[in-house]
Coordinates of C-alpha atoms and ligand atoms in Angstrom, one line a residue:
M1 CA 68.1 -15.2 55.3
D2 CA 66.8 -12.0 54.0
K3 CA 66.9 -9.3 56.1
I4 CA 65.7 -5.3 56.2
Q5 CA 67.8 -3.3 58.9
R6 CA 67.5 0.5 59.9
F7 CA 70.5 2.1 61.0
L8 CA 71.6 6.0 62.4
A9 CA 74.7 7.5 61.8
Y10 CA 76.3 10.7 62.9
N11 CA 74.5 10.8 65.9
G12 CA 70.6 10.5 64.1
K13 CA 71.5 13.1 61.4
I14 CA 71.8 10.5 58.6
N15 CA 69.4 7.4 58.7
I16 CA 70.0 4.3 56.5
I17 CA 67.9 1.6 55.6
C18 CA 69.4 -1.5 54.3
A19 CA 68.0 -4.7 52.3
S20 CA 69.1 -8.1 51.5
T21 CA 66.7 -9.9 49.7
T22 CA 68.6 -12.5 47.3
Y23 CA 66.0 -15.1 48.2
L24 CA 63.1 -13.2 47.7
V25 CA 64.4 -11.9 44.1
E26 CA 65.2 -15.7 43.4
E27 CA 61.7 -16.5 44.3
A28 CA 60.5 -13.9 42.1
R29 CA 62.5 -15.1 39.2
K30 CA 61.2 -18.6 39.8
I31 CA 57.7 -17.6 39.9
H32 CA 57.7 -15.7 36.7
D33 CA 60.4 -17.7 34.8
L34 CA 62.4 -14.4 34.4
S35 CA 65.0 -13.9 31.9
P36 CA 68.3 -12.3 33.7
T37 CA 67.8 -9.1 32.7
A38 CA 63.7 -9.1 33.7
T39 CA 65.6 -10.6 37.0
A40 CA 67.1 -7.3 37.4
V41 CA 64.5 -5.0 36.8
L42 CA 61.7 -6.9 38.8
G43 CA 64.4 -7.5 41.4
R44 CA 65.4 -4.0 41.9
T45 CA 61.7 -2.8 41.9
L46 CA 61.0 -5.4 44.5
I47 CA 64.1 -4.3 46.9
M48 CA 62.5 -0.6 46.6
A49 CA 59.1 -1.9 47.4
S50 CA 60.5 -3.6 50.3
I51 CA 62.3 -0.9 51.5
M52 CA 59.3 1.6 50.9
G53 CA 57.2 -1.0 52.7
A54 CA 59.3 -1.4 55.8
N55 CA 59.3 2.6 55.9
L56 CA 55.4 2.6 56.2
K57 CA 53.9 3.7 59.6
G58 CA 50.8 2.0 59.9
E59 CA 50.6 -2.0 60.4
K60 CA 47.7 -2.3 57.7
D61 CA 49.7 0.6 55.4
S62 CA 50.6 -0.6 51.9
L63 CA 51.8 0.9 48.5
T64 CA 52.1 0.3 45.0
I65 CA 54.8 0.7 42.3
Q66 CA 54.4 1.1 38.9
I67 CA 56.8 1.9 36.3
K68 CA 55.9 2.8 32.6
G69 CA 58.8 3.1 30.5
N70 CA 59.0 2.9 26.5
G71 CA 61.4 -0.2 26.5
P72 CA 60.6 -3.6 25.6
I73 CA 59.7 -4.9 29.4
G74 CA 56.7 -3.0 29.1
S75 CA 54.9 -2.3 32.4
I76 CA 56.5 -3.2 35.6
T77 CA 54.0 -3.6 38.9
A78 CA 55.2 -4.0 42.6
T79 CA 53.2 -4.5 45.8
A80 CA 54.4 -4.2 49.4
D81 CA 52.8 -4.1 52.8
S82 CA 54.5 -2.5 56.1
N83 CA 55.8 -5.9 57.1
A84 CA 58.0 -5.7 53.5
C85 CA 56.1 -8.5 52.1
V86 CA 56.2 -8.0 48.4
R87 CA 55.0 -9.2 44.8
G88 CA 55.4 -8.1 41.4
Y89 CA 55.2 -8.8 37.9
V90 CA 56.4 -7.3 34.4
Q91 CA 54.7 -7.5 31.3
N92 CA 57.3 -9.1 29.3
P93 CA 59.1 -11.5 31.7
T94 CA 61.1 -13.0 28.8
V95 CA 62.8 -9.6 27.8
D96 CA 66.5 -10.0 26.2
V97 CA 68.6 -6.9 25.9
A98 CA 71.9 -7.2 24.9
K99 CA 74.3 -6.5 28.1
R100 CA 76.2 -3.0 28.4
A101 CA 79.5 -2.3 27.3
D102 CA 80.7 -2.9 30.9
G103 CA 79.4 -6.3 31.4
K104 CA 76.5 -5.6 33.4
L105 CA 72.7 -6.3 32.4
N106 CA 70.9 -3.3 30.4
V107 CA 68.1 -2.6 33.2
G108 CA 67.7 0.8 31.5
G109 CA 67.7 -0.5 28.1
A110 CA 64.9 -2.9 29.0
V111 CA 62.9 -0.4 30.9
G112 CA 63.4 2.6 28.8
N113 CA 64.5 6.1 29.4
D114 CA 61.1 8.0 29.0
G115 CA 58.0 7.5 30.9
F116 CA 56.6 7.5 34.0
L117 CA 57.2 6.1 37.8
Y118 CA 53.9 6.2 40.0
V119 CA 53.6 5.2 43.8
I120 CA 50.4 4.5 45.2
K121 CA 50.4 4.8 49.1
D122 CA 47.4 3.2 50.8
I123 CA 47.6 4.7 54.3
G124 CA 44.2 4.0 55.6
L125 CA 42.8 7.8 54.5
K126 CA 39.7 8.0 52.3
D127 CA 41.8 8.2 49.2
P128 CA 45.1 6.8 48.7
Y129 CA 48.3 9.1 47.9
I130 CA 49.3 9.1 44.6
G131 CA 53.0 10.5 43.5
M132 CA 54.7 10.4 40.5
S133 CA 57.5 11.6 38.5
K134 CA 59.5 10.9 35.1
I135 CA 61.7 8.2 34.4
I136 CA 65.2 9.6 34.3
S137 CA 67.4 6.6 33.0
G138 CA 65.2 3.5 33.6
E139 CA 68.1 2.2 35.9
I140 CA 65.4 2.4 38.8
A141 CA 67.6 3.4 41.4
E142 CA 68.4 6.7 39.9
D143 CA 64.6 6.9 38.9
F144 CA 63.5 6.6 42.6
T145 CA 66.1 9.1 44.1
N146 CA 64.6 11.5 41.2
Y147 CA 61.0 10.4 42.5
F148 CA 61.8 10.9 46.2
Y149 CA 63.2 14.4 45.3
T150 CA 60.4 15.7 42.9
S151 CA 57.5 14.1 44.5
E152 CA 58.3 13.7 48.3
Q153 CA 60.8 16.7 48.5
A154 CA 63.1 14.3 50.2
S155 CA 67.1 14.3 49.7
S156 CA 67.6 10.4 49.4
A157 CA 70.5 8.3 48.0
V158 CA 69.2 4.9 46.8
A159 CA 71.2 2.0 45.4
L160 CA 69.6 -1.4 44.0
G161 CA 71.6 -4.4 42.8
V162 CA 70.8 -8.0 41.4
L163 CA 73.4 -10.1 40.8
V164 CA 72.6 -13.0 38.4
D165 CA 74.8 -16.1 37.4
K166 CA 73.6 -19.2 35.5
N167 CA 72.3 -20.8 38.2
G168 CA 69.7 -17.4 39.3
V169 CA 70.2 -15.0 41.5
K170 CA 73.6 -14.8 43.4
S171 CA 72.9 -11.7 45.6
A172 CA 70.2 -9.0 45.7
G173 CA 69.6 -5.9 48.1
G174 CA 69.6 -2.2 47.9
Y175 CA 69.7 1.0 50.8
M176 CA 68.3 4.2 50.6
V177 CA 69.9 7.0 52.7
N178 CA 68.4 10.1 53.9
A179 CA 70.0 13.1 55.6
M180 CA 68.0 14.9 58.6
P181 CA 68.0 19.0 58.2
D182 CA 70.3 19.2 60.7
A183 CA 73.4 17.1 58.9
T184 CA 76.3 19.3 58.5
E185 CA 78.0 20.3 55.0
D186 CA 80.9 18.0 56.1
E187 CA 78.8 15.5 56.7
L188 CA 77.0 15.3 53.8
F189 CA 80.1 15.9 51.7
I190 CA 81.8 12.4 53.3
L191 CA 78.5 10.7 52.8
E192 CA 78.4 11.7 49.1
Q193 CA 82.2 10.9 48.7
R194 CA 81.8 7.3 50.4
I195 CA 78.7 6.5 48.7
K196 CA 80.4 7.1 45.0
E197 CA 83.2 5.2 46.0
A198 CA 81.1 2.3 47.5
K199 CA 81.2 -1.1 45.8
P200 CA 77.8 -1.8 44.2
I201 CA 75.4 -3.4 47.0
S202 CA 75.0 -6.9 45.2
Q203 CA 79.0 -7.2 45.2
M204 CA 79.3 -6.5 48.7
L205 CA 76.4 -8.6 49.6
D206 CA 78.0 -11.3 47.8
E207 CA 81.1 -10.7 49.8
N208 CA 79.4 -11.4 52.7
M209 CA 79.2 -8.2 54.1
S210 CA 76.7 -7.9 56.9
L211 CA 74.1 -4.8 56.4
E212 CA 75.6 -3.4 59.4
D213 CA 79.3 -3.2 57.6
I214 CA 77.6 -2.0 54.6
A215 CA 75.9 0.8 56.5
K216 CA 79.4 1.8 58.3
D217 CA 80.9 1.5 54.6
I218 CA 78.5 4.1 53.1
T219 CA 78.4 6.5 55.7
G220 CA 81.8 6.3 57.0
D221 CA 80.5 6.5 60.7
V222 CA 81.8 3.3 62.5
N223 CA 80.0 4.4 65.6
I224 CA 76.7 3.6 64.0
K225 CA 73.5 2.9 65.7
V226 CA 71.5 0.0 65.0
L227 CA 67.3 0.3 65.5
Q228 CA 66.2 -2.8 66.5
D229 CA 63.3 -3.1 64.3
E230 CA 64.4 -5.6 61.8
K231 CA 62.1 -6.9 59.3
V232 CA 62.5 -10.0 57.1
P233 CA 61.3 -9.3 53.4
K234 CA 59.3 -12.0 51.6
Y235 CA 57.7 -12.7 48.1
E236 CA 54.2 -13.5 49.4
C237 CA 51.1 -13.3 47.3
N238 CA 47.6 -13.1 49.0
C239 CA 45.4 -14.1 46.1
S240 CA 42.5 -16.3 47.0
K241 CA 39.5 -17.9 45.1
E242 CA 37.0 -15.5 46.9
K243 CA 39.1 -12.7 45.5
M244 CA 39.3 -14.0 42.0
E245 CA 35.5 -14.3 42.5
R246 CA 35.0 -10.9 43.6
A247 CA 37.1 -9.7 40.5
L248 CA 34.8 -12.0 38.3
I249 CA 31.8 -10.7 40.1
S250 CA 32.6 -7.1 39.0
V251 CA 32.9 -7.5 35.2
G252 CA 28.9 -7.5 35.2
K253 CA 26.2 -10.0 35.0
Q254 CA 25.9 -9.8 30.9
E255 CA 29.7 -10.5 30.7
L256 CA 29.2 -13.6 33.2
K257 CA 26.4 -14.6 30.9
N258 CA 28.6 -14.6 27.8
I259 CA 31.3 -16.3 29.6
I260 CA 28.7 -19.2 30.3
Q261 CA 27.4 -19.2 27.2
E262 CA 30.7 -19.3 25.1
D263 CA 32.8 -21.3 27.1
G264 CA 31.0 -22.9 30.4
K265 CA 33.8 -21.7 32.5
A266 CA 36.2 -19.3 33.4
E267 CA 39.8 -19.4 34.0
L268 CA 41.8 -16.8 35.8
V269 CA 45.7 -16.4 36.4
C270 CA 46.9 -14.5 39.3
H271 CA 49.5 -11.7 37.8
F272 CA 51.5 -11.9 40.7
C273 CA 52.0 -15.8 41.5
N274 CA 51.0 -17.1 38.6
K275 CA 48.4 -19.4 40.3
R276 CA 45.3 -20.8 37.9
Y277 CA 41.7 -20.6 39.3
I278 CA 39.0 -22.5 37.5
F279 CA 35.3 -21.9 37.6
T280 CA 32.8 -24.2 36.7
E281 CA 29.4 -23.5 35.2
D282 CA 27.9 -24.1 38.4
E283 CA 29.8 -21.7 40.3
L284 CA 29.3 -18.9 37.6
R285 CA 25.6 -19.5 37.6
K286 CA 25.7 -19.2 41.5
M287 CA 27.6 -16.0 40.9
L288 CA 24.8 -14.8 38.7
L289 CA 22.3 -14.9 41.7
K290 CA 24.5 -12.8 43.8
Ligands
ZN1 ZN1 48.3 -14.9 43.7

């Protein structure tokens, strides 16, 4: 089962959030029929979204990530709520980029190394919070480390990984590590070394390491504290015919009349789950009266 867990290391001076999301990323792959490279791109973005979602404070808070790079996959969108329920899509799900020299999927090549990353947080205020930063490498984890540093003034280490084989997603997950201001130089040095030497997160999960073992491994603290606020990240879409109807009404009455005249019906497809919604001429005419 997928899981997100939080830990404290070095007596609370370092906090760690770890995610195991193999089923969630496999679900995204199946829904969108993603190529291996697109699975890694959307997968990494969804893992980040689930971690950031789990970090939201309010029950009703939500966030959206948008990555707009200059690579062939086009724009990437992911949303998450505070229960780590996520959904997302990429513009070009069949993108095919040659593997990197080290045999890994070329995520950076698909995303591009120029463009912007946006985070829109709805935390119950009148206006949403919008943060942005430049894309550094398109590898996503590095781009988010930079985002947290430049936009949220937080020094974080982020790792995101998706392992794909011929059957689909073999393992997927990620972690984010944050140091509190009272962490000592020595502790930060150990942390940096451990993270640098750690195996890729997807490999650790593939070797059946628990999230607790991973947190111990990347911090070097065997006396880690496990916080009891575990969450189960899921791929979940909340679209409905009512929401699609509101979207249709928002195009305006004249446009609705044009649709009725030209097509006699309307067909809408949800970007996040590919579900089709058909509105008959009768239904469209009723919308004109609203
Ligand atoms: Zn949907």
